[in-house]
Amino acid sequence: MTDTPAPPRTSPLHDRHEALGASFTDFGGWNMPVRYTSDLAEHRAVREAAGLFDISHMAEFRVDGPRAAAFLDYVLAGRLSTMKVGKAKYSLVLAESGGIVDDVIVYRTGDDSFLVISNAGNRDAVAAAFATAQATWLPASDASTGSATDAPDTATEVPEPVEGTGTLTVADVTDSYALIALQGPEARGILSSTPGVEITGTPLDELGYYAWTAGAFDDAPLFVARTGYTGEDGYELMIPTAQAGALWDAALAAGADRGLVPCGLAARDTLRLEAGMPLYGHELSRETVPAQAGLGRVVAVDKETFVGKAGLSSGPADAPVLVGLVSDGRRAGRAGYAVLHGDDTVGEITSGALSPTLGHPVAMAFVAPAASAIGTELTIDVRGTRIPATVTALPFYRRNA
């Protein structure tokens, strides 16, 4: 007898997506919109004006207490203790082997409080990594793992420590909040003019990249981060689930005359590919160490100890490395397609598409180090046809400053 798989979860905005005519797909255990009209139109809207994405499938964890910064230095690959309040940092959760459990963004919300956002499909894996690290790094009396019941009442308030938990509290607050991404060159103007939105912290025109500010929407707390996954400027907005629909509606209305459109996961994927941003399950996995994926800079190797440090030096010297590939024509290499150098298979595509912005195929691939130099001529086996491709630097696309 086999267990029946649980049905995919739905976003707090699901009814809005249905009303807008979205098509859906199962992504990380969530039923999420893949497109509303066309992938190309949604992609171009983000590059030229703005797009609105529901990213409520992402997972959120609060880490609080006097030892929160030191704990994150231990459980994550980067050094979080030096980050200033109001800033954000990209980091990695590693396995003891040095492989990547997930990539995350960490926001410092106070001297002793942090918000960690992870990928939907890795929510349980990240929670388990935090729990294991707590058990090995702290005495049991000093650590607590919580749930949404331990969450703060506002998006910027530090949770009250659970009685008797001592110096560290980790709380999964995913179910308490929705996340909405507003991305594109018109994003700031749209957010500034969205009815009901008030910025109570750093003004938007002073907010740096990878930073956050406090706000409110119709008296609900609003966490505004200048981050994204599209290669464009923009914001990711965290709000209590009860107010998510009203914020979505207000933002769409405010952007109606600025070219704003709702966008699905298909456009998000081609946008992040053009920007050279890795996707877990494609460029990142437990079988991949950070240096292979071009993320060695994320690891603070000078830290005395952290989860995965010992494993980072145990991989083979000839392990494949991530590269960018560009081709002519219209036929794109897709995930799983072989990459060849002469008659030898030297790697495999992890993500690929015909770039809507650049007008030619682009791909990311893991290839043998000997075939990874920029300018190396390779071929991609596209359903039996060899398509010439050239190794190029990432990203493929970079927005104007």
Short mmCIF file of C-alpha atoms in Angstrom, two decimals:
data_model
loop_
_atom_site.label_atom_id
_atom_site.label_comp_id
_atom_site.label_asym_id
_atom_site.label_seq_id
_atom_site.Cartn_x
_atom_site.Cartn_y
_atom_site.Cartn_z
CA MET A 1 0.00 0.00 0.00
CA THR A 2 1.40 3.40 -0.97
CA ASP A 3 0.67 6.74 0.60
CA THR A 4 -1.36 9.19 -1.48
CA PRO A 5 0.71 12.30 -2.20
CA ALA A 6 -0.57 15.43 -0.52
CA PRO A 7 -2.27 17.84 -2.92
CA PRO A 8 -0.21 20.93 -3.73
CA ARG A 9 -0.74 23.93 -1.49
CA THR A 10 -2.31 27.11 -2.80
CA SER A 11 -1.18 30.69 -2.30
CA PRO A 12 -3.29 33.23 -0.39
CA LEU A 13 -3.62 34.89 -3.81
CA HIS A 14 -4.92 31.81 -5.64
CA ASP A 15 -8.40 33.21 -6.27
CA ARG A 16 -6.85 36.34 -7.81
CA HIS A 17 -4.77 34.24 -10.18
CA GLU A 18 -7.79 32.22 -11.27
CA ALA A 19 -9.74 35.41 -11.93
CA LEU A 20 -6.87 36.70 -14.08
CA GLY A 21 -6.94 33.52 -16.18
CA ALA A 22 -3.65 32.04 -14.99
CA SER A 23 -2.41 28.60 -15.93
CA PHE A 24 -0.97 26.70 -12.98
CA THR A 25 1.84 24.26 -12.27
CA ASP A 26 3.05 22.31 -9.26
CA PHE A 27 6.22 23.99 -8.02
CA GLY A 28 7.86 22.95 -4.78
CA GLY A 29 4.60 21.43 -3.58
CA TRP A 30 2.58 24.56 -4.39
CA ASN A 31 0.02 25.15 -7.15
CA MET A 32 1.46 28.37 -8.60
CA PRO A 33 0.71 30.45 -11.71
CA VAL A 34 3.03 29.59 -14.59
CA ARG A 35 1.64 32.26 -16.94
CA TYR A 36 -1.32 34.59 -17.42
CA THR A 37 -1.08 35.55 -21.10
CA SER A 38 2.21 34.68 -22.78
CA ASP A 39 5.67 33.95 -21.41
CA LEU A 40 7.22 36.40 -23.87
CA ALA A 41 4.87 39.29 -23.05
CA GLU A 42 5.37 38.84 -19.31
CA HIS A 43 9.16 38.61 -19.68
CA ARG A 44 9.31 41.76 -21.78
CA ALA A 45 7.07 43.65 -19.38
CA VAL A 46 9.59 43.12 -16.58
CA ARG A 47 12.51 44.24 -18.75
CA GLU A 48 10.69 47.30 -20.12
CA ALA A 49 8.18 48.30 -17.40
CA ALA A 50 7.25 46.05 -14.47
CA GLY A 51 5.89 42.66 -13.48
CA LEU A 52 4.07 41.47 -10.36
CA PHE A 53 4.87 37.97 -9.10
CA ASP A 54 3.31 35.88 -6.37
CA ILE A 55 6.23 34.24 -4.56
CA SER A 56 4.28 33.16 -1.49
CA HIS A 57 5.60 29.63 -1.96
CA MET A 58 8.96 30.73 -0.55
CA ALA A 59 9.67 29.73 3.06
CA GLU A 60 10.46 32.19 5.87
CA PHE A 61 12.27 31.56 9.14
CA ARG A 62 12.87 33.96 12.03
CA VAL A 63 16.08 33.52 14.00
CA ASP A 64 16.21 35.51 17.22
CA GLY A 65 18.14 35.85 20.44
CA PRO A 66 21.53 37.02 21.71
CA ARG A 67 23.27 34.14 19.92
CA ALA A 68 21.35 34.43 16.64
CA ALA A 69 24.21 36.02 14.67
CA ALA A 70 26.77 33.48 15.88
CA PHE A 71 24.35 30.63 15.14
CA LEU A 72 23.85 31.80 11.55
CA ASP A 73 27.62 32.08 11.13
CA TYR A 74 27.73 28.39 12.06
CA VAL A 75 24.78 27.04 10.09
CA LEU A 76 25.29 29.14 6.92
CA ALA A 77 28.31 29.39 4.63
CA GLY A 78 28.64 33.18 4.84
CA ARG A 79 29.50 35.53 7.67
CA LEU A 80 26.22 37.04 8.85
CA SER A 81 27.39 38.49 12.15
CA THR A 82 29.04 41.48 10.42
CA MET A 83 25.92 42.44 8.45
CA LYS A 84 24.32 45.70 9.53
CA VAL A 85 20.69 46.00 10.60
CA GLY A 86 18.65 46.91 7.52
CA LYS A 87 20.84 44.94 5.11
CA ALA A 88 20.47 41.60 3.31
CA LYS A 89 22.94 38.94 2.19
CA TYR A 90 22.81 35.96 -0.14
CA SER A 91 24.07 32.77 1.54
CA LEU A 92 24.02 28.99 1.40
CA VAL A 93 22.91 26.15 3.67
CA LEU A 94 25.48 23.37 3.28
CA ALA A 95 25.45 19.69 4.09
CA GLU A 96 28.37 18.24 6.03
CA SER A 97 29.66 16.99 2.66
CA GLY A 98 29.93 20.57 1.42
CA GLY A 99 27.01 20.09 -0.97
CA ILE A 100 24.31 22.76 -1.19
CA VAL A 101 21.11 22.11 0.77
CA ASP A 102 19.62 25.43 -0.35
CA ASP A 103 20.46 28.99 -1.24
CA VAL A 104 18.85 31.66 0.94
CA ILE A 105 18.62 35.39 1.50
CA VAL A 106 19.16 36.62 5.05
CA TYR A 107 17.88 39.99 6.32
CA ARG A 108 19.10 41.48 9.57
CA THR A 109 16.00 42.91 11.21
CA GLY A 110 17.60 43.82 14.56
CA ASP A 111 20.75 43.42 16.60
CA ASP A 112 19.57 39.96 17.66
CA SER A 113 17.03 39.11 14.96
CA PHE A 114 17.18 37.83 11.38
CA LEU A 115 14.77 36.77 8.65
CA VAL A 116 15.86 33.88 6.41
CA ILE A 117 14.00 33.20 3.14
CA SER A 118 14.52 29.82 1.48
CA ASN A 119 13.12 27.95 -1.49
CA ALA A 120 9.70 26.33 -1.22
CA GLY A 121 10.84 22.82 -2.05
CA ASN A 122 13.60 23.00 0.55
CA ARG A 123 11.52 24.29 3.47
CA ASP A 124 11.73 20.99 5.35
CA ALA A 125 15.41 20.52 4.52
CA VAL A 126 16.32 23.99 5.80
CA ALA A 127 14.22 23.48 8.95
CA ALA A 128 16.01 20.17 9.53
CA ALA A 129 19.42 21.81 8.97
CA PHE A 130 18.60 24.50 11.52
CA ALA A 131 17.36 21.93 14.04
CA THR A 132 20.43 19.73 13.61
CA ALA A 133 22.74 22.72 13.95
CA GLN A 134 20.94 23.83 17.10
CA ALA A 135 21.31 20.37 18.60
CA THR A 136 25.05 20.21 17.90
CA TRP A 137 26.00 23.85 18.46
CA LEU A 138 23.93 24.73 21.53
CA PRO A 139 23.00 22.82 24.67
CA ALA A 140 19.38 21.69 24.44
CA SER A 141 18.39 24.16 27.17
CA ASP A 142 19.60 27.09 25.06
CA ALA A 143 17.77 26.37 21.79
CA SER A 144 14.20 26.24 20.59
CA THR A 145 12.62 25.49 17.24
CA GLY A 146 9.24 27.11 16.83
CA SER A 147 6.44 27.45 14.32
CA ALA A 148 4.13 30.20 13.22
CA THR A 149 2.66 30.28 16.72
CA ASP A 150 5.96 31.80 17.86
CA ALA A 151 5.89 34.39 15.08
CA PRO A 152 5.79 38.13 15.65
CA ASP A 153 2.57 40.01 15.15
CA THR A 154 4.23 42.28 12.60
CA ALA A 155 6.64 41.69 9.75
CA THR A 156 9.38 43.72 11.41
CA GLU A 157 8.80 42.92 15.08
CA VAL A 158 11.18 40.53 16.77
CA PRO A 159 9.30 37.51 18.17
CA GLU A 160 9.08 37.25 21.93
CA PRO A 161 11.40 34.45 23.08
CA VAL A 162 9.57 31.27 23.99
CA GLU A 163 9.64 30.87 27.75
CA GLY A 164 12.62 28.84 28.90
CA THR A 165 14.35 28.67 25.51
CA GLY A 166 17.38 30.75 26.48
CA THR A 167 19.60 32.35 23.88
CA LEU A 168 18.20 31.23 20.52
CA THR A 169 14.79 30.84 18.92
CA VAL A 170 14.18 29.58 15.36
CA ALA A 171 10.60 29.92 14.13
CA ASP A 172 9.12 28.83 10.80
CA VAL A 173 6.74 31.70 9.98
CA THR A 174 5.98 30.70 6.37
CA ASP A 175 2.26 30.27 6.92
CA SER A 176 1.87 33.71 8.50
CA TYR A 177 2.98 35.75 5.50
CA ALA A 178 2.61 36.17 1.75
CA LEU A 179 5.39 37.38 -0.53
CA ILE A 180 4.86 39.53 -3.61
CA ALA A 181 7.66 40.60 -5.96
CA LEU A 182 7.38 43.87 -7.90
CA GLN A 183 10.17 43.90 -10.49
CA GLY A 184 11.23 46.16 -13.34
CA PRO A 185 12.34 49.72 -14.10
CA GLU A 186 8.94 51.13 -13.11
CA ALA A 187 8.84 49.28 -9.77
CA ARG A 188 9.78 52.20 -7.53
CA GLY A 189 7.25 54.54 -9.08
CA ILE A 190 4.51 51.96 -8.85
CA LEU A 191 5.20 51.08 -5.22
CA SER A 192 5.43 54.76 -4.28
CA SER A 193 2.01 55.40 -5.80
CA THR A 194 0.24 52.28 -4.54
CA PRO A 195 -2.77 53.39 -2.44
CA GLY A 196 -2.47 52.37 1.18
CA VAL A 197 1.32 51.82 1.09
CA GLU A 198 3.31 53.91 3.54
CA ILE A 199 7.08 53.62 3.96
CA THR A 200 7.89 54.21 7.62
CA GLY A 201 11.60 53.39 7.52
CA THR A 202 14.28 54.30 4.99
CA PRO A 203 12.63 56.07 2.00
CA LEU A 204 12.60 54.12 -1.24
CA ASP A 205 14.85 56.64 -3.01
CA GLU A 206 17.49 56.09 -0.29
CA LEU A 207 17.14 52.31 -0.02
CA GLY A 208 20.20 50.49 -1.36
CA TYR A 209 20.26 47.19 -3.20
CA TYR A 210 20.10 44.18 -0.86
CA ALA A 211 18.56 46.24 1.90
CA TRP A 212 15.09 46.44 3.47
CA THR A 213 12.83 49.04 4.99
CA ALA A 214 9.72 49.01 7.16
CA GLY A 215 6.33 50.03 5.89
CA ALA A 216 2.61 49.61 6.31
CA PHE A 217 -0.32 48.80 4.06
CA ASP A 218 -3.73 49.79 5.33
CA ASP A 219 -2.41 49.49 8.90
CA ALA A 220 -0.88 46.05 8.27
CA PRO A 221 2.92 45.75 8.65
CA LEU A 222 4.80 45.66 5.36
CA PHE A 223 8.38 44.43 4.97
CA VAL A 224 9.92 45.97 1.83
CA ALA A 225 13.17 44.45 0.52
CA ARG A 226 15.09 45.75 -2.47
CA THR A 227 15.89 42.28 -3.76
CA GLY A 228 14.69 40.09 -6.60
CA TYR A 229 15.26 37.18 -8.94
CA THR A 230 14.89 38.78 -12.36
CA GLY A 231 18.04 40.82 -13.02
CA GLU A 232 15.98 44.01 -12.77
CA ASP A 233 15.58 46.49 -9.95
CA GLY A 234 12.56 46.02 -7.76
CA TYR A 235 11.14 44.92 -4.43
CA GLU A 236 9.97 41.86 -2.58
CA LEU A 237 7.08 42.60 -0.23
CA MET A 238 6.23 40.50 2.82
CA ILE A 239 2.80 41.04 4.34
CA PRO A 240 0.47 39.06 6.63
CA THR A 241 -1.60 36.65 4.56
CA ALA A 242 -4.91 38.34 5.40
CA GLN A 243 -3.86 41.56 3.64
CA ALA A 244 -2.06 39.97 0.67
CA GLY A 245 -5.00 40.10 -1.74
CA ALA A 246 -5.69 43.77 -1.12
CA LEU A 247 -2.02 44.65 -1.64
CA TRP A 248 -1.91 42.66 -4.89
CA ASP A 249 -5.02 44.47 -6.17
CA ALA A 250 -3.71 47.89 -5.13
CA ALA A 251 -0.33 47.37 -6.82
CA LEU A 252 -1.93 46.18 -10.07
CA ALA A 253 -4.21 49.22 -10.08
CA ALA A 254 -1.32 51.60 -9.38
CA GLY A 255 0.73 50.11 -12.21
CA ALA A 256 -2.05 49.91 -14.79
CA ASP A 257 -0.83 53.02 -16.65
CA ARG A 258 2.87 52.13 -16.20
CA GLY A 259 2.88 48.81 -18.05
CA LEU A 260 2.63 46.54 -14.99
CA VAL A 261 1.36 43.02 -15.67
CA PRO A 262 0.99 39.92 -13.48
CA CYS A 263 3.73 37.40 -14.28
CA GLY A 264 4.08 33.67 -13.76
CA LEU A 265 6.92 31.27 -13.07
CA ALA A 266 7.76 30.77 -16.76
CA ALA A 267 8.77 34.42 -17.17
CA ARG A 268 10.56 34.36 -13.83
CA ASP A 269 12.63 31.42 -15.07
CA THR A 270 13.77 33.06 -18.32
CA LEU A 271 14.46 36.33 -16.50
CA ARG A 272 16.66 34.67 -13.88
CA LEU A 273 18.42 32.61 -16.58
CA GLU A 274 19.35 35.74 -18.54
CA ALA A 275 20.64 37.23 -15.28
CA GLY A 276 22.77 34.13 -14.63
CA MET A 277 21.02 33.34 -11.35
CA PRO A 278 21.09 29.69 -10.25
CA LEU A 279 17.97 27.65 -9.57
CA TYR A 280 17.98 24.92 -6.96
CA GLY A 281 17.52 21.52 -8.57
CA HIS A 282 19.18 22.76 -11.76
CA GLU A 283 22.44 24.58 -10.98
CA LEU A 284 22.45 23.81 -7.24
CA SER A 285 22.13 20.51 -5.40
CA ARG A 286 23.57 18.43 -2.57
CA GLU A 287 25.98 16.96 -5.14
CA THR A 288 27.33 20.43 -5.99
CA VAL A 289 29.77 22.41 -3.85
CA PRO A 290 29.70 26.22 -4.04
CA ALA A 291 32.93 26.67 -6.02
CA GLN A 292 31.59 24.44 -8.82
CA ALA A 293 28.60 26.76 -9.23
CA GLY A 294 30.68 29.94 -9.17
CA LEU A 295 29.62 30.66 -5.58
CA GLY A 296 32.94 30.26 -3.83
CA ARG A 297 32.81 33.97 -2.96
CA VAL A 298 29.73 33.33 -0.82
CA VAL A 299 31.65 31.06 1.54
CA ALA A 300 33.58 32.68 4.42
CA VAL A 301 36.30 30.06 4.44
CA ASP A 302 38.20 31.92 7.15
CA LYS A 303 35.51 31.17 9.74
CA GLU A 304 36.83 28.81 12.38
CA THR A 305 33.98 26.39 11.92
CA PHE A 306 30.71 26.10 10.05
CA VAL A 307 28.53 23.28 8.75
CA GLY A 308 30.11 21.80 5.63
CA LYS A 309 33.57 23.35 6.00
CA ALA A 310 35.39 20.02 6.16
CA GLY A 311 33.54 18.69 3.13
CA LEU A 312 34.46 21.60 0.88
CA SER A 313 38.02 20.36 0.44
CA SER A 314 37.17 16.72 -0.23
CA GLY A 315 35.80 16.98 -3.80
CA PRO A 316 37.70 15.83 -6.91
CA ALA A 317 39.94 18.39 -8.63
CA ASP A 318 38.32 17.69 -12.00
CA ALA A 319 34.73 18.22 -10.81
CA PRO A 320 32.57 19.95 -13.46
CA VAL A 321 32.07 23.71 -13.21
CA LEU A 322 29.20 25.96 -14.19
CA VAL A 323 29.55 28.02 -17.38
CA GLY A 324 27.40 30.14 -19.65
CA LEU A 325 26.81 29.08 -23.25
CA VAL A 326 25.55 31.19 -26.15
CA SER A 327 24.41 29.93 -29.54
CA ASP A 328 23.12 31.32 -32.81
CA GLY A 329 19.79 30.49 -34.38
CA ARG A 330 16.59 29.64 -32.54
CA ARG A 331 17.13 26.12 -31.17
CA ALA A 332 17.98 26.20 -27.49
CA GLY A 333 19.62 23.58 -25.34
CA ARG A 334 17.43 22.44 -22.47
CA ALA A 335 18.13 20.90 -19.09
CA GLY A 336 19.66 17.45 -19.50
CA TYR A 337 21.01 17.96 -23.02
CA ALA A 338 24.61 16.80 -23.53
CA VAL A 339 27.45 19.23 -24.13
CA LEU A 340 30.31 18.02 -26.35
CA HIS A 341 33.86 19.06 -27.16
CA GLY A 342 34.65 17.39 -30.44
CA ASP A 343 33.34 13.86 -30.09
CA ASP A 344 33.67 13.79 -26.31
CA THR A 345 30.77 14.49 -23.96
CA VAL A 346 32.12 17.03 -21.47
CA GLY A 347 29.02 18.17 -19.65
CA GLU A 348 25.28 18.73 -19.44
CA ILE A 349 22.89 21.67 -19.73
CA THR A 350 21.23 22.66 -16.44
CA SER A 351 19.00 25.48 -17.76
CA GLY A 352 18.48 26.81 -21.26
CA ALA A 353 16.09 28.88 -23.36
CA LEU A 354 15.81 31.16 -26.34
CA SER A 355 16.51 34.50 -24.65
CA PRO A 356 13.58 36.90 -25.19
CA THR A 357 15.81 39.89 -24.46
CA LEU A 358 18.89 38.91 -26.47
CA GLY A 359 17.17 37.08 -29.31
CA HIS A 360 19.43 34.01 -29.31
CA PRO A 361 19.75 30.83 -27.23
CA VAL A 362 21.50 30.92 -23.86
CA ALA A 363 22.18 28.14 -21.41
CA MET A 364 23.99 27.29 -18.21
CA ALA A 365 25.83 24.00 -18.06
CA PHE A 366 28.23 22.02 -15.93
CA VAL A 367 31.27 21.09 -18.02
CA ALA A 368 34.72 19.62 -17.40
CA PRO A 369 37.23 22.27 -16.24
CA ALA A 370 39.33 21.67 -19.38
CA ALA A 371 36.37 22.83 -21.50
CA SER A 372 35.32 25.78 -19.32
CA ALA A 373 37.52 28.65 -20.52
CA ILE A 374 35.66 31.64 -21.93
CA GLY A 375 35.67 31.46 -25.70
CA THR A 376 35.85 27.65 -25.87
CA GLU A 377 33.84 26.30 -28.80
CA LEU A 378 31.53 23.44 -27.82
CA THR A 379 28.40 21.83 -29.23
CA ILE A 380 25.03 21.00 -27.68
CA ASP A 381 23.18 17.84 -28.67
CA VAL A 382 19.69 19.21 -29.37
CA ARG A 383 17.62 16.11 -30.10
CA GLY A 384 20.28 14.57 -32.30
CA THR A 385 21.46 17.79 -33.94
CA ARG A 386 24.72 19.37 -32.83
CA ILE A 387 24.33 23.09 -32.26
CA PRO A 388 27.54 25.14 -31.95
CA ALA A 389 27.87 27.01 -28.64
CA THR A 390 30.53 29.24 -27.13
CA VAL A 391 31.48 29.46 -23.45
CA THR A 392 30.77 32.98 -22.18
CA ALA A 393 30.89 34.87 -18.91
CA LEU A 394 27.78 35.08 -16.74
CA PRO A 395 25.40 36.87 -16.55
CA PHE A 396 24.10 36.97 -20.11
CA TYR A 397 22.14 40.15 -19.33
CA ARG A 398 22.91 43.02 -16.99
CA ARG A 399 20.50 45.92 -16.47
CA ASN A 400 21.63 49.48 -16.89
CA ALA A 401 22.57 51.12 -13.59
#
